JSON list of C-alpha atoms in Angstrom, two decimals:
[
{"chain": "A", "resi": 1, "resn": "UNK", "atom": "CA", "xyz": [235.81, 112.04, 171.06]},
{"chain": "A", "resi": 2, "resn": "UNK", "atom": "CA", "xyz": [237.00, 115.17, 169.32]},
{"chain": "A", "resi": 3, "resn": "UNK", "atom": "CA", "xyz": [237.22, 114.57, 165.06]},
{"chain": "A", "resi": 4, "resn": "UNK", "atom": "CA", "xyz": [239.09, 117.42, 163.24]},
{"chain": "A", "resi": 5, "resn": "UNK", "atom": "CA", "xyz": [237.55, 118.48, 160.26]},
{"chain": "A", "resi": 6, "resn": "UNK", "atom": "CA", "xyz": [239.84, 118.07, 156.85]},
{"chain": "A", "resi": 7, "resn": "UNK", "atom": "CA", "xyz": [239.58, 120.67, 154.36]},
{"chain": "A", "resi": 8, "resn": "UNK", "atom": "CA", "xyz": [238.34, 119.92, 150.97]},
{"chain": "A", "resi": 9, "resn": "UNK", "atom": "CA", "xyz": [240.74, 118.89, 148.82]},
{"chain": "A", "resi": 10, "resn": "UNK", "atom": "CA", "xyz": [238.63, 120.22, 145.57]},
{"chain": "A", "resi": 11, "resn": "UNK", "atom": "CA", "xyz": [237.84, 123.71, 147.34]},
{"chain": "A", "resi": 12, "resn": "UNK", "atom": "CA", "xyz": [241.51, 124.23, 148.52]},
{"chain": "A", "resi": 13, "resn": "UNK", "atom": "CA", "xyz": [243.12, 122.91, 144.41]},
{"chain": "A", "resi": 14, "resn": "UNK", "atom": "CA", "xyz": [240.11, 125.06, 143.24]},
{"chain": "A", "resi": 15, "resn": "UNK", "atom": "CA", "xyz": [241.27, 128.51, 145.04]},
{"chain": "A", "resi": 16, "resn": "UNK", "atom": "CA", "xyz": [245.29, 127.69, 144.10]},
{"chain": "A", "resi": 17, "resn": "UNK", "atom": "CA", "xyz": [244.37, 127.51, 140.66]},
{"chain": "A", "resi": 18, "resn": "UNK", "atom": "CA", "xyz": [241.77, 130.33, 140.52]},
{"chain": "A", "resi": 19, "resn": "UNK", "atom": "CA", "xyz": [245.09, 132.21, 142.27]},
{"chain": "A", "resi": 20, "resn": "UNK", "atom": "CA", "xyz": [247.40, 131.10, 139.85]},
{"chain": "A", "resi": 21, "resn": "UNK", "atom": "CA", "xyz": [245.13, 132.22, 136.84]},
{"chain": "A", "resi": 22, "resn": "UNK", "atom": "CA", "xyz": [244.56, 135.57, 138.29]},
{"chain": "A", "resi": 23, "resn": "UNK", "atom": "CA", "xyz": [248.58, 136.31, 139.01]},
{"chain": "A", "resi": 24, "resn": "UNK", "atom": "CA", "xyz": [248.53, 135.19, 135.52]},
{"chain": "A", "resi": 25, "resn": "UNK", "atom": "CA", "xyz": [246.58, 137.50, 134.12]},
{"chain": "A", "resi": 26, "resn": "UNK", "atom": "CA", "xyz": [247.57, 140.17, 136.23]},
{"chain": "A", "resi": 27, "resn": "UNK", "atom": "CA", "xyz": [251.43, 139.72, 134.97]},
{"chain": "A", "resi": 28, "resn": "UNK", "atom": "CA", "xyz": [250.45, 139.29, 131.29]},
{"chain": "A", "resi": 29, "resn": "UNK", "atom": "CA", "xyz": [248.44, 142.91, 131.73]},
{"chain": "A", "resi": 30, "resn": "UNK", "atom": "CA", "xyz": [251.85, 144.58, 133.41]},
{"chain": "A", "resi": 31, "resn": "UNK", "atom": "CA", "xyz": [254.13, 143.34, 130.53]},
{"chain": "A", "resi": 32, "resn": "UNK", "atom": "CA", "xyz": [251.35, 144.46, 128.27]},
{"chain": "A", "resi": 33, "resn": "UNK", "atom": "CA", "xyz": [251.02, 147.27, 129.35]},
{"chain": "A", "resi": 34, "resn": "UNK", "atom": "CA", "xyz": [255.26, 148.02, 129.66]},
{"chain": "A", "resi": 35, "resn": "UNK", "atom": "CA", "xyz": [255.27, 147.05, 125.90]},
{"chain": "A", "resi": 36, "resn": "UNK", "atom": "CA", "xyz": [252.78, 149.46, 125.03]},
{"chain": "A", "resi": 37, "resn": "UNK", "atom": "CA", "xyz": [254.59, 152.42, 126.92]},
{"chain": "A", "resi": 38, "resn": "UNK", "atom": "CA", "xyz": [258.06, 151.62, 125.10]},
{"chain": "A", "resi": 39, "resn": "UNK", "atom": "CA", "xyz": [256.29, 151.47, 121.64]},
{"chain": "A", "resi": 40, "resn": "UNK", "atom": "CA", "xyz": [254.92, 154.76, 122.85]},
{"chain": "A", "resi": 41, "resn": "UNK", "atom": "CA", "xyz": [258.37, 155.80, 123.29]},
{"chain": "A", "resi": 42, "resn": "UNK", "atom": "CA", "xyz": [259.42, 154.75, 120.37]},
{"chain": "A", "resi": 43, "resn": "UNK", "atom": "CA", "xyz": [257.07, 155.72, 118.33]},
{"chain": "A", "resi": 44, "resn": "UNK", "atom": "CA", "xyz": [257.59, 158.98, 118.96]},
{"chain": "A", "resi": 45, "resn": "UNK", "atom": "CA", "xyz": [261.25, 159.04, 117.72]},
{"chain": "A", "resi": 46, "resn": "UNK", "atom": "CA", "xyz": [259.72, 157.09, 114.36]},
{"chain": "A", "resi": 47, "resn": "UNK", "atom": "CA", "xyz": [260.47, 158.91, 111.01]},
{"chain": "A", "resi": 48, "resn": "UNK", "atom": "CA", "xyz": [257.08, 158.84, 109.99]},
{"chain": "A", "resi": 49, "resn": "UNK", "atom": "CA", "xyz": [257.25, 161.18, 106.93]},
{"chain": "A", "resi": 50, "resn": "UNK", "atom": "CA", "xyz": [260.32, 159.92, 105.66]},
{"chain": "A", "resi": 51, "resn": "UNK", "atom": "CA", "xyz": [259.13, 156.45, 104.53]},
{"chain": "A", "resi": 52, "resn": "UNK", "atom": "CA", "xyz": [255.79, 159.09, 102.17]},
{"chain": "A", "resi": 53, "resn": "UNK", "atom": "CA", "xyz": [258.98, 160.89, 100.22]},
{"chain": "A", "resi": 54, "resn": "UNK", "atom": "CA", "xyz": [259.41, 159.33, 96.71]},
{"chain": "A", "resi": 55, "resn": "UNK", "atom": "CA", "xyz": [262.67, 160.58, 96.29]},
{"chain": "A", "resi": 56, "resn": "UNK", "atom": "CA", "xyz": [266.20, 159.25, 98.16]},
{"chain": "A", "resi": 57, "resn": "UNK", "atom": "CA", "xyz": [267.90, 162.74, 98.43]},
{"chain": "A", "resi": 58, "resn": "UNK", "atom": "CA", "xyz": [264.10, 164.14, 100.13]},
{"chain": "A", "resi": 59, "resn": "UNK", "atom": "CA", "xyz": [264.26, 160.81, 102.45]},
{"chain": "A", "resi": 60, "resn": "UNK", "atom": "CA", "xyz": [267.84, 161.41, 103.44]},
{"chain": "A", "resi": 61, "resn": "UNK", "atom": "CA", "xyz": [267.06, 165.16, 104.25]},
{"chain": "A", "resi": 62, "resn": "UNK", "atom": "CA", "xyz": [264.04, 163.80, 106.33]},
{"chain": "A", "resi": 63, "resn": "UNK", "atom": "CA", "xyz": [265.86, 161.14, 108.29]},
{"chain": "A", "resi": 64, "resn": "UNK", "atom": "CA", "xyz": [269.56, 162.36, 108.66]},
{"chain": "A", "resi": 65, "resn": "UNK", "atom": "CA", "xyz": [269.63, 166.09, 108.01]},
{"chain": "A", "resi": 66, "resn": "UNK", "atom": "CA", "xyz": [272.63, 165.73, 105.26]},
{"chain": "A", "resi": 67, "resn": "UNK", "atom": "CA", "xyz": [273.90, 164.04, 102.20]},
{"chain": "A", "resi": 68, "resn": "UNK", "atom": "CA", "xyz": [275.91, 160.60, 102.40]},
{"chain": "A", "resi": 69, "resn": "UNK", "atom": "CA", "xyz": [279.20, 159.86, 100.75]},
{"chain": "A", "resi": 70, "resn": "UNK", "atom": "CA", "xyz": [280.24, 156.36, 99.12]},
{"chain": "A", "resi": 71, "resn": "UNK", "atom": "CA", "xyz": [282.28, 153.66, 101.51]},
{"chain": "A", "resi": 72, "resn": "UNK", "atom": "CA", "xyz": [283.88, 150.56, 100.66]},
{"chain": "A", "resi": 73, "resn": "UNK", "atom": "CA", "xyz": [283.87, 150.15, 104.54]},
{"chain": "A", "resi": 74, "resn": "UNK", "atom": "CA", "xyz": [279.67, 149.96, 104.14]},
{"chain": "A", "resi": 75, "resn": "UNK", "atom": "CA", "xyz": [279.25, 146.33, 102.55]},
{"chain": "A", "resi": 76, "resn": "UNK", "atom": "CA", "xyz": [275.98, 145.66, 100.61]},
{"chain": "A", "resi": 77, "resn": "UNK", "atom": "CA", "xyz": [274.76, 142.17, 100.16]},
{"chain": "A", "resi": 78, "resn": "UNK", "atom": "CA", "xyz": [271.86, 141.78, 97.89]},
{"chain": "A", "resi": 79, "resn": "UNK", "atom": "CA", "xyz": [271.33, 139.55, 94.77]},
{"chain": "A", "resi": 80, "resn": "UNK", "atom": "CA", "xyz": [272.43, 140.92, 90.97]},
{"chain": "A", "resi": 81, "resn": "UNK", "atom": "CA", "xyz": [268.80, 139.19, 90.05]},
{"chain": "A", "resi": 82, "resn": "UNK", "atom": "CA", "xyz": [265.66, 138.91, 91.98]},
{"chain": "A", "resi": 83, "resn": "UNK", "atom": "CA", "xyz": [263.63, 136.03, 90.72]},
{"chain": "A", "resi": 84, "resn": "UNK", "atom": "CA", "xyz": [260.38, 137.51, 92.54]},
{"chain": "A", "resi": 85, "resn": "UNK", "atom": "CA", "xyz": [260.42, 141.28, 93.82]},
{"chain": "A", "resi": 86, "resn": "UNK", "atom": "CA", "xyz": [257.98, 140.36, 96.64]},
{"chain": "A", "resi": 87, "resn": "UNK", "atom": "CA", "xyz": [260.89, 139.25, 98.34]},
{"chain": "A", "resi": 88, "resn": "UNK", "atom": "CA", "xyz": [264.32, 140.46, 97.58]},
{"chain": "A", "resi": 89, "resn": "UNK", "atom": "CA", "xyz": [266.87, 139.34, 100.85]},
{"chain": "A", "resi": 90, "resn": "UNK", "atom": "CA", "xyz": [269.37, 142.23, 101.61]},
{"chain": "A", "resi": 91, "resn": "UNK", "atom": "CA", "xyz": [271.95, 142.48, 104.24]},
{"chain": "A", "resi": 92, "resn": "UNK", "atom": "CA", "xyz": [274.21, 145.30, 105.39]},
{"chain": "A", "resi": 93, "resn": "UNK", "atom": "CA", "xyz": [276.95, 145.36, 107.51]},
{"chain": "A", "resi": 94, "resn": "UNK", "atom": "CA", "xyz": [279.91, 147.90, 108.51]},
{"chain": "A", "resi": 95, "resn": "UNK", "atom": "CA", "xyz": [283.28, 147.81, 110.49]},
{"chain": "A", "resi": 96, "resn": "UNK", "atom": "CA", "xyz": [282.44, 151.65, 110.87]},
{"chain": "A", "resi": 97, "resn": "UNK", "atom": "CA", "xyz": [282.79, 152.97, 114.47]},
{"chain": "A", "resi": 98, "resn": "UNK", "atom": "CA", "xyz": [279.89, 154.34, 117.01]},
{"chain": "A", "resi": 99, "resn": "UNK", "atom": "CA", "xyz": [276.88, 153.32, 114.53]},
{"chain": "A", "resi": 100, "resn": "UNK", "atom": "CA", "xyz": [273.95, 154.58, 115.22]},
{"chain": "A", "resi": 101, "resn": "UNK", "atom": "CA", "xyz": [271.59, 153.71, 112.35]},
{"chain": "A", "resi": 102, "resn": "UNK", "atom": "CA", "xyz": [271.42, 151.71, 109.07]},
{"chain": "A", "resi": 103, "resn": "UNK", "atom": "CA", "xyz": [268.84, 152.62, 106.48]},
{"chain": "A", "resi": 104, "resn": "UNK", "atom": "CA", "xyz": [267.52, 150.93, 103.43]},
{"chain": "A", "resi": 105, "resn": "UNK", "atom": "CA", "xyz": [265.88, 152.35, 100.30]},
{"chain": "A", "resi": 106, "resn": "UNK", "atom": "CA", "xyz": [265.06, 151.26, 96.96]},
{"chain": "A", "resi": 107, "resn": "UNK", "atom": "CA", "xyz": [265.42, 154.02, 94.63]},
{"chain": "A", "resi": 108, "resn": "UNK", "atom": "CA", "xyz": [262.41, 153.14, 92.00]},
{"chain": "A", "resi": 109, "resn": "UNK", "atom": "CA", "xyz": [259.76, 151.83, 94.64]},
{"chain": "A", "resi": 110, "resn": "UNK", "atom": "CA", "xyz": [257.09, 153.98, 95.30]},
{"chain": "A", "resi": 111, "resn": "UNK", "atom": "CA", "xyz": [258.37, 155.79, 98.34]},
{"chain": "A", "resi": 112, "resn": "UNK", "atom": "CA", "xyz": [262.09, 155.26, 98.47]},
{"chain": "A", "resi": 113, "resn": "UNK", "atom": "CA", "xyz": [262.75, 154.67, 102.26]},
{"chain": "A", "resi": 114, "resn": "UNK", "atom": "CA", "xyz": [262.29, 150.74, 103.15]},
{"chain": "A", "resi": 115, "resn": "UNK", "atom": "CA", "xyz": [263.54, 149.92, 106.03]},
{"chain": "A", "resi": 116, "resn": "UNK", "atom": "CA", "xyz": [265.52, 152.04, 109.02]},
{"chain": "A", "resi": 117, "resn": "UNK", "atom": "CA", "xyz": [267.11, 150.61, 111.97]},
{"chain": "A", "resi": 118, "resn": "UNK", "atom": "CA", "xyz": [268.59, 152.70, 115.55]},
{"chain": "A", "resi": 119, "resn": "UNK", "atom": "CA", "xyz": [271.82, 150.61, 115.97]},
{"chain": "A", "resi": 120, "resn": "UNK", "atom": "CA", "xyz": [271.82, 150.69, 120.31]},
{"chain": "A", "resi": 121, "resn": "UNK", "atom": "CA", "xyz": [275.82, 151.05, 121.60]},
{"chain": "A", "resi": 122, "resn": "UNK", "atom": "CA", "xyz": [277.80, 147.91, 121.74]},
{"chain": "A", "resi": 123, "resn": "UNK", "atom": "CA", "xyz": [275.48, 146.17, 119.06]},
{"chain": "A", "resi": 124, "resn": "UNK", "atom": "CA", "xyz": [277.48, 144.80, 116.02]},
{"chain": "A", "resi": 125, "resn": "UNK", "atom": "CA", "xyz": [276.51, 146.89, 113.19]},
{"chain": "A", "resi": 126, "resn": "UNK", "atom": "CA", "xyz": [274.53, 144.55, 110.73]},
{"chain": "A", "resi": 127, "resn": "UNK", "atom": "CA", "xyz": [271.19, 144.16, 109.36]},
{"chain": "A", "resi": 128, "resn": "UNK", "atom": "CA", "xyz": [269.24, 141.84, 107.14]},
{"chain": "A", "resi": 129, "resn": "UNK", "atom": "CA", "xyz": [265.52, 142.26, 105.54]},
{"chain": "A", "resi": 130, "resn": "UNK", "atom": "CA", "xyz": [263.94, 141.17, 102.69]},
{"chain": "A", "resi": 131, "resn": "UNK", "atom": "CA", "xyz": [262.40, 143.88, 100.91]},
{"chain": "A", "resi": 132, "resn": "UNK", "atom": "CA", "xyz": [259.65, 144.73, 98.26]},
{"chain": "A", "resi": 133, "resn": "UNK", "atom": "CA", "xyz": [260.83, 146.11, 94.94]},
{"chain": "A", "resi": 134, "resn": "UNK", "atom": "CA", "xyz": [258.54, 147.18, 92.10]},
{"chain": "A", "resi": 135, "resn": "UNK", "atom": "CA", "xyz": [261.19, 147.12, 89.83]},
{"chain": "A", "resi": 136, "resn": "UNK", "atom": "CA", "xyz": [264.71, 147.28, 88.65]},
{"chain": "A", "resi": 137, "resn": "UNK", "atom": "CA", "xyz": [266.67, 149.71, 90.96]},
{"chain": "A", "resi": 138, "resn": "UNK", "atom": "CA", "xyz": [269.51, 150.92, 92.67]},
{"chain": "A", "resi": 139, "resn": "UNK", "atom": "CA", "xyz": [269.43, 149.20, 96.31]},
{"chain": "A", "resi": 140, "resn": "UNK", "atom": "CA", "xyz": [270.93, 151.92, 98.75]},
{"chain": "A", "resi": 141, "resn": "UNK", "atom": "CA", "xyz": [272.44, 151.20, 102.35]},
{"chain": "A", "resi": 142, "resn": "UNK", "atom": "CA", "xyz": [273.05, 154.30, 104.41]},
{"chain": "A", "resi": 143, "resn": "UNK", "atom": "CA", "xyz": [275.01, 153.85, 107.66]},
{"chain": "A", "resi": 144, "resn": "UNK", "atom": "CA", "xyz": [275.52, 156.93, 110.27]},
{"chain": "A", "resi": 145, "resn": "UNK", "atom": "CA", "xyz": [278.41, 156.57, 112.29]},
{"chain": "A", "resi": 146, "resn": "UNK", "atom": "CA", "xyz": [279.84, 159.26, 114.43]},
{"chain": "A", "resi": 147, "resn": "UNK", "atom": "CA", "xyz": [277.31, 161.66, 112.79]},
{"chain": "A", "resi": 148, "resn": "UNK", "atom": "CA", "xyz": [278.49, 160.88, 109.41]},
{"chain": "A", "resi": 149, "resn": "UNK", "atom": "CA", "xyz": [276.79, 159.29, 106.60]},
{"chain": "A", "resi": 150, "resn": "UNK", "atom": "CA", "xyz": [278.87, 156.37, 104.54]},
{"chain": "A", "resi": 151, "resn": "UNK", "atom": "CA", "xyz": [276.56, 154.62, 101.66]},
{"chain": "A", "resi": 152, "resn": "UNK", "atom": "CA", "xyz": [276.78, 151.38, 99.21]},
{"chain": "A", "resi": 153, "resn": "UNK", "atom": "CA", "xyz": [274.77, 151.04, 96.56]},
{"chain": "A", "resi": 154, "resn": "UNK", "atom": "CA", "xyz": [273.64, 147.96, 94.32]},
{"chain": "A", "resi": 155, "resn": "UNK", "atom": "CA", "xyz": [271.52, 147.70, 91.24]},
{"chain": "A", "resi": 156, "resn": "UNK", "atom": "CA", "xyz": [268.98, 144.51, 91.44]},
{"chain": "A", "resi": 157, "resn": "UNK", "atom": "CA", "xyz": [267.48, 143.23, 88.18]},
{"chain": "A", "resi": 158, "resn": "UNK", "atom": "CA", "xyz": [263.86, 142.32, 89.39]},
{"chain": "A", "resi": 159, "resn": "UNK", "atom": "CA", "xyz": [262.07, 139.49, 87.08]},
{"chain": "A", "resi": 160, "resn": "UNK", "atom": "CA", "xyz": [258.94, 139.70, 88.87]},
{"chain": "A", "resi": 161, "resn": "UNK", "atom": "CA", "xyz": [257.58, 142.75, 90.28]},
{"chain": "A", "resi": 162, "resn": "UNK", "atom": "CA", "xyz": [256.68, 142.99, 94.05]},
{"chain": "A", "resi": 163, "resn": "UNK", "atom": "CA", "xyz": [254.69, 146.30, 94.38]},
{"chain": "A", "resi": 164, "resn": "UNK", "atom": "CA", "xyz": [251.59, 145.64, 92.40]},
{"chain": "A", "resi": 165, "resn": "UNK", "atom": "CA", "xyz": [253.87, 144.71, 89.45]}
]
């Protein structure tokens, strides 16, 4: 009589899973290390000295090359008073054309530049953050579009400071 040997059960659920963890693994280190190479392309594009200037004329220069002019089309939304300066919600929007960039800065903080943004084609142009202010200041939005600058300004009464204050 001829008896055919089964396989083990454990051994065969034992060398799916082991194969399963291991494809795992091996797909988390790929996407790892994809991420890595785009933040490596990024950072390379990142305005690194712009957000050490103290001053919002020296961060313009840094980041844009030129000086921005006043828009109503640039629309600033940020609070008259800001109860705690730790966290001060801002939002900035634009029915400019062809944006390319939005840029925050707070003109009394330490180093002016807080936040800037590349805009990618076909996004809608509009940003929100909540930023750090050390004190009352003048809030300014800078938008490029079409390799122009357009700004909106804001002054926010800060209660509580946010920087160390």
């Amino acid at each position: 009589m001829f008896i055919a040997k089964l396989p083990d059960l454990r051994t065969s659920r034992r060398s799916l899973l082991k194969g399963a963890a291991l494809a795992t693994v091996l797909g988390a280190s790929a996407n790892l290390l994809r991420s890595v190479a785009a933040f490596a392309a990024d950072a390379a594009g990142w305005p690194a000295e712009a957000f050490k200037l103290k001053s919002q004329d020296d961060t313009l220069k840094a980041l844009y090359g030129k000086t921005a002019e006043a828009s109503d089309k640039v629309k600033l939304d940020a609070p008259e008073i800001a109860e705690n300066g730790a966290v001060v919600p801002i939002s900035v929007s634009t029915t400019l054309p062809k944006v390319t960039s939005i840029s925050l800065m707070v003109a009394e903080n330490p180093n002016a530049l807080a936040a800037s943004y590349k805009i990618p084609e076909g996004t809608i142009p509009a940003v929100s953050n909540r930023l750090k202010m050390a004190k009352t200041s003048k809030v300014i939005a800078v938008v490029e579009s079409d390799g122009k600058l357009y700004s909106a300004s804001k002054e926010v009464k800060v209660t509580v400071g946010g920087c160390g204050g």
